[in-house]
CSV table of C-alpha atoms and ligand atoms in Angstrom, one decimal:
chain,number,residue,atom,x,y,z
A,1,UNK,CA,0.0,0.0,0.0
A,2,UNK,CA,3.0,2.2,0.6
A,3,UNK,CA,4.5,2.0,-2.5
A,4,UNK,CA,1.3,2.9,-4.2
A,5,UNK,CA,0.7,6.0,-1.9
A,6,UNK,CA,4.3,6.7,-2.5
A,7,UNK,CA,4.6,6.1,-6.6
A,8,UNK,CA,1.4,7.9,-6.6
A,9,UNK,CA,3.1,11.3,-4.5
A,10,UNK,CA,6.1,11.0,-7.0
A,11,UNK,CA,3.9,11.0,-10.1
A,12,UNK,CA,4.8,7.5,-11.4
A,13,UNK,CA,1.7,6.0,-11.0
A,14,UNK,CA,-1.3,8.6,-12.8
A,15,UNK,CA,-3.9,8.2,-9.8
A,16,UNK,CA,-5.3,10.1,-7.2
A,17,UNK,CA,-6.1,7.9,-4.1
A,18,UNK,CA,-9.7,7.8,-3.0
A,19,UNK,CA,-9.0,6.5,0.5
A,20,UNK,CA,-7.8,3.6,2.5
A,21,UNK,CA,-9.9,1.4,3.8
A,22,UNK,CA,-9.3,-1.1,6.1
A,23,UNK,CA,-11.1,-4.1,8.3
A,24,UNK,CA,-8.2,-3.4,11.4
A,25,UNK,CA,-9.1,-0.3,13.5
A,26,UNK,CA,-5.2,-0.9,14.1
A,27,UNK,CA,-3.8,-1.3,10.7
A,28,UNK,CA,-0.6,0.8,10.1
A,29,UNK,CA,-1.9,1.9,6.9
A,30,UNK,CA,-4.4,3.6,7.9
A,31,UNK,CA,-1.6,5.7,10.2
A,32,UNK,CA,0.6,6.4,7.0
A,33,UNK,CA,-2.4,7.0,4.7
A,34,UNK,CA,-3.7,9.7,7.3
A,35,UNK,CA,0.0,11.3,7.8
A,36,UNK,CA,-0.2,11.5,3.5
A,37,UNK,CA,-3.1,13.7,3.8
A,38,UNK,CA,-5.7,11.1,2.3
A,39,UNK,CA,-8.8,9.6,3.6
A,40,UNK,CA,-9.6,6.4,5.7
A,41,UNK,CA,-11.9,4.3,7.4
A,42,UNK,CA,-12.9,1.4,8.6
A,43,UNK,CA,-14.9,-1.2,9.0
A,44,UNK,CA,-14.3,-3.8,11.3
A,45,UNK,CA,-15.2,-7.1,10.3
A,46,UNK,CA,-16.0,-8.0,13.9
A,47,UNK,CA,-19.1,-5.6,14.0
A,48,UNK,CA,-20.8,-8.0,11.6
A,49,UNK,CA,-22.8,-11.4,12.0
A,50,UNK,CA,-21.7,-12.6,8.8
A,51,UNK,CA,-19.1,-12.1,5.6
A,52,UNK,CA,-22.4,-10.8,3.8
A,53,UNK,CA,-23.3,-7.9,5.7
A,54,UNK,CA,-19.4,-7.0,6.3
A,55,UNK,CA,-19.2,-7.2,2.8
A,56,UNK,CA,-22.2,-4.9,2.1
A,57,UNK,CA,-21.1,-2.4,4.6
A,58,UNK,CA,-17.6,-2.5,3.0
A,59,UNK,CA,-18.7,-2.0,-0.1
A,60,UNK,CA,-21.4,0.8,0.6
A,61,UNK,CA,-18.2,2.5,1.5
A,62,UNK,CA,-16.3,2.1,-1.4
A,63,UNK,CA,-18.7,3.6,-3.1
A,64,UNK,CA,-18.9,6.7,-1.5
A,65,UNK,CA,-16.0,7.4,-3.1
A,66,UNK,CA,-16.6,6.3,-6.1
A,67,UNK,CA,-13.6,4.9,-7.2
A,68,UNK,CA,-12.5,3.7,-10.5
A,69,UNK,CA,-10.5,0.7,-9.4
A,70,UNK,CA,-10.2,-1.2,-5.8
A,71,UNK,CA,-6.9,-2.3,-4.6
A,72,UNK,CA,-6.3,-5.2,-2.3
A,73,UNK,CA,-3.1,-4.6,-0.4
A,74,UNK,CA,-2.4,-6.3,2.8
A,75,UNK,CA,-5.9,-7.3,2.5
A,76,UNK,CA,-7.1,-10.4,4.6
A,77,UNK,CA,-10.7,-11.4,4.3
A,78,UNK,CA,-11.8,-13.5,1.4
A,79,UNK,CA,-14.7,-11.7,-0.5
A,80,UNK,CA,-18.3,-12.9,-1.0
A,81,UNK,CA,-19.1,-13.0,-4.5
A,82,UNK,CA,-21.5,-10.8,-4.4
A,83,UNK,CA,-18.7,-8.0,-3.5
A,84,UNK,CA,-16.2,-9.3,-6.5
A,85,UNK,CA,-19.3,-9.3,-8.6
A,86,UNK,CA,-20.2,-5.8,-7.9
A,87,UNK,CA,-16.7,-4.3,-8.6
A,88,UNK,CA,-16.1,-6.7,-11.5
A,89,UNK,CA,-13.0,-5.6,-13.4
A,90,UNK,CA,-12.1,-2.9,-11.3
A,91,UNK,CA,-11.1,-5.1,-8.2
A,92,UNK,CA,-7.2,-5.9,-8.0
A,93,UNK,CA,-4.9,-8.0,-5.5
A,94,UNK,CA,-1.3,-8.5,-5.4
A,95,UNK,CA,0.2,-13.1,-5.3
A,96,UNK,CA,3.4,-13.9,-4.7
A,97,UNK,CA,3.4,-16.2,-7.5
A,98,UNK,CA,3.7,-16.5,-10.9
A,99,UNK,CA,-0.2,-17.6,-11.3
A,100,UNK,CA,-1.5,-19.6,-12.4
A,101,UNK,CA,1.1,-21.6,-10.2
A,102,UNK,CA,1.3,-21.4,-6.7
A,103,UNK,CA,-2.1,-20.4,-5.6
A,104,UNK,CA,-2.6,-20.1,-1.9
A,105,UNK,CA,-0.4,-19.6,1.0
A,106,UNK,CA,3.5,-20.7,1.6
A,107,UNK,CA,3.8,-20.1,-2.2
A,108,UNK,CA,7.9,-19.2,-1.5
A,109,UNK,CA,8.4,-22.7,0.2
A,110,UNK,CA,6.5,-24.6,-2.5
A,111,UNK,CA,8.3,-23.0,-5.7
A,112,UNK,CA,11.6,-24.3,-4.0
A,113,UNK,CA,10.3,-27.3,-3.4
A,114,UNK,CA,9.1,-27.8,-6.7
A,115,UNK,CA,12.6,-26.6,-8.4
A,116,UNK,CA,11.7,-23.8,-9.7
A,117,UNK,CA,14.5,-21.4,-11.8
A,118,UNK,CA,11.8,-18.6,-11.6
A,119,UNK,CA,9.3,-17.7,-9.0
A,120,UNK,CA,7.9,-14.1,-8.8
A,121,UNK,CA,4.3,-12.2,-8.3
A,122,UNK,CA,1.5,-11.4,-10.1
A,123,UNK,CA,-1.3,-8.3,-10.2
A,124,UNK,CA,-4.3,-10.0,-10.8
A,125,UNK,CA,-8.0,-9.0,-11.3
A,126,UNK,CA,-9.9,-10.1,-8.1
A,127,UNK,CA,-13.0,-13.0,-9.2
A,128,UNK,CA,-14.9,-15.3,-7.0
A,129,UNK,CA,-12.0,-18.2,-6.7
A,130,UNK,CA,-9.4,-17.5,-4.8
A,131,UNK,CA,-5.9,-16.4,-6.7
A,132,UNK,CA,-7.7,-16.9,-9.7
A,133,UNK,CA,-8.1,-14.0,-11.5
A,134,UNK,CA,-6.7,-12.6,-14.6
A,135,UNK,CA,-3.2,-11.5,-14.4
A,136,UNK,CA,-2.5,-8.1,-15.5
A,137,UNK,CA,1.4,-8.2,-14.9
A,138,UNK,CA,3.9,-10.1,-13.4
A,139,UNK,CA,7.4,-9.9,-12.5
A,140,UNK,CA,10.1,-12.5,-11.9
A,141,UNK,CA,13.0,-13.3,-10.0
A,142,UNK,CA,15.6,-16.4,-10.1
A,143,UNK,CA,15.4,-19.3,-7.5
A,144,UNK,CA,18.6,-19.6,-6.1
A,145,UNK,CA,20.8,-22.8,-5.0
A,146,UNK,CA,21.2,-21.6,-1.2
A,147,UNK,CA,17.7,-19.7,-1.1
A,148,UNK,CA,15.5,-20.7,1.9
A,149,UNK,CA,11.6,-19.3,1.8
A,150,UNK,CA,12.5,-15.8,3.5
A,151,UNK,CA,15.1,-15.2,1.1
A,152,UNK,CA,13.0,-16.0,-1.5
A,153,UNK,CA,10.5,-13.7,-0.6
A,154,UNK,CA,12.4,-11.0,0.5
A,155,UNK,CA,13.8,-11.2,-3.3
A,156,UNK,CA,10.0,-11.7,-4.4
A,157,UNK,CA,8.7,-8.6,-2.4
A,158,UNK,CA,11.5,-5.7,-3.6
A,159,UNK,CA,9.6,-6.7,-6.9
A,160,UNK,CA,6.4,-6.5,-5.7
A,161,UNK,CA,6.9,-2.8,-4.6
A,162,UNK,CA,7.6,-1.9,-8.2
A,163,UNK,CA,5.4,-4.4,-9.6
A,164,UNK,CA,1.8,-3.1,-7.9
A,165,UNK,CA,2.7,0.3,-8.9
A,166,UNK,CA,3.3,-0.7,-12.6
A,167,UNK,CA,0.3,-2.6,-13.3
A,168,UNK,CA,-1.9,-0.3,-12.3
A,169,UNK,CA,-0.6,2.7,-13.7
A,170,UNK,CA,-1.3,-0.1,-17.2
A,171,UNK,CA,-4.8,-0.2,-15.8
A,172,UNK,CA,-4.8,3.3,-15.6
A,173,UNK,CA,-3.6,4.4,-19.2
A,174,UNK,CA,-5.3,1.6,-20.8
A,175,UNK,CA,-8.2,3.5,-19.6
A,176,UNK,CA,-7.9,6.8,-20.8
A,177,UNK,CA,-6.2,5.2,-24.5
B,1,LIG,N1,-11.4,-12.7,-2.2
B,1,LIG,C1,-11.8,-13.4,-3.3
B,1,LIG,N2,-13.0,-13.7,-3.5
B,1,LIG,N3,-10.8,-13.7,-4.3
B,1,LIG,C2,-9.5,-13.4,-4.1
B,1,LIG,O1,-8.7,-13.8,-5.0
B,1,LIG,C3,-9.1,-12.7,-2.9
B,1,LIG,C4,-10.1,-12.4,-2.0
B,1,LIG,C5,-9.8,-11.7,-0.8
B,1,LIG,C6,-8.5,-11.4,-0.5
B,1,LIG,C7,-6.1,-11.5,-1.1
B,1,LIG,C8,-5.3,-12.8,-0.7
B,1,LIG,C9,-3.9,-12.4,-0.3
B,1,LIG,O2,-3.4,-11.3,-0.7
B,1,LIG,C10,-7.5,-11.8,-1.4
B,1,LIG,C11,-7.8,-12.4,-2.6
B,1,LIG,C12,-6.8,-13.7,2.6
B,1,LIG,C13,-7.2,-15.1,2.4
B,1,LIG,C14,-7.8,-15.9,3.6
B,1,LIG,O3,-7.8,-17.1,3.5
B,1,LIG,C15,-6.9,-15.6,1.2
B,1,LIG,C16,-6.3,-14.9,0.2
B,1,LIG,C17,-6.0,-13.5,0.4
B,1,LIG,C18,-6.2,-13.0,1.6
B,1,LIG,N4,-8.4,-15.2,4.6
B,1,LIG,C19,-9.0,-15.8,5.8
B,1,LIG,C20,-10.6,-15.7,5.7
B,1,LIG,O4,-11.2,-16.6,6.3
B,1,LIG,C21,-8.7,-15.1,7.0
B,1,LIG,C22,-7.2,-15.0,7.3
B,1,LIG,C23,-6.8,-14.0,8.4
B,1,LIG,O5,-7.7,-13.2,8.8
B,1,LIG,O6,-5.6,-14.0,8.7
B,1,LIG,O7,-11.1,-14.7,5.1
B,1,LIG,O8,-3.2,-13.1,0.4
């Protein structure tokens, strides 16, 4: 989420941020994003009986700001499908993977065990089935011998700072083309 706010300050990334929203009344986001000058909220998934009503409340807010596109960053609670539905192409979530492999968790650990050369992460549009999406970018990075699953995912994430930024500024001037 940083590196978005931040690309977005420095004027490599063509947005302006709505807000940042978050389910933790403690998420450290929602400190930085208020120190940046931008909205936040939240909505605390713990008020709620169920994922549907969370959902709906979640969304509601969204759309008070009317945003173009909705980006899952550090984001933790799987979607109903009536959410994903209702921001259909315009919802967007960060894998450390190079989908379609690896989807899930421990995705580091598993491309090493599997022998990978290449591992990476993907920007992906956000459907009802999880990690499944379509990918809108992806970057890689080499496996190597003496890597263990931090290293590899230290390696992944310095990508996935520049990666997040990139795809959506794609999204972005794909729209205005
Ligand atoms: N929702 C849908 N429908 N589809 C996706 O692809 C989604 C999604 C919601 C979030 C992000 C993903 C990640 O970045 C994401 C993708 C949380 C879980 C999960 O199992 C899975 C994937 C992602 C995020 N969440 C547990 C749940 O029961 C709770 C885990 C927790 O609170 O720590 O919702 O990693």
């Amino acid at each position: 989420m940083r590196s978005i706010l931040d690309a977005a300050k420095a004027g490599s990334l063509d947005v302006d941020i709505s807000a940042v929203i978050s389910n933790r009344p403690d998420a450290a986001g929602l400190t930085f994003a208020a120190g940046e000058g931008i909205a936040t909220a939240v909505i605390d998934h713990k008020q709620f009986d169920s994922r549907e009503q969370f959902d709906e409340a979640l969304a509601a807010k969204i759309d008070d700001y009317q945003p173009d596109f909705v980006i899952l960053a550090g984001f933790m609670r799987i979607l109903t499908e009536g959410f994903v539905n209702h921001f259909a192409g315009r919802l967007i979530n960060i894998h450390p993977s190079l989908l379609p492999k690896f989807k899930g968790l421990h995705t580091h650990q598993r491309a090493i065990d599997a022998g990978e050369a290449e591992h990476g992460a993907s920007v992906h549009f956000v459907t009802a089935e999880l990690d499944d999406g379509p990918v809108i970018l992806q970057a890689s990075v080499p496996v190597l011998a003496n890597d263990n699953a931090d290293t590899l995912a230290a390696r992944v994430l310095e990508q996935e700072h520049l990666l997040y930024p990139a795809a959506i500024q794609k999204l972005v001037s794909q729209q205005t083309e």
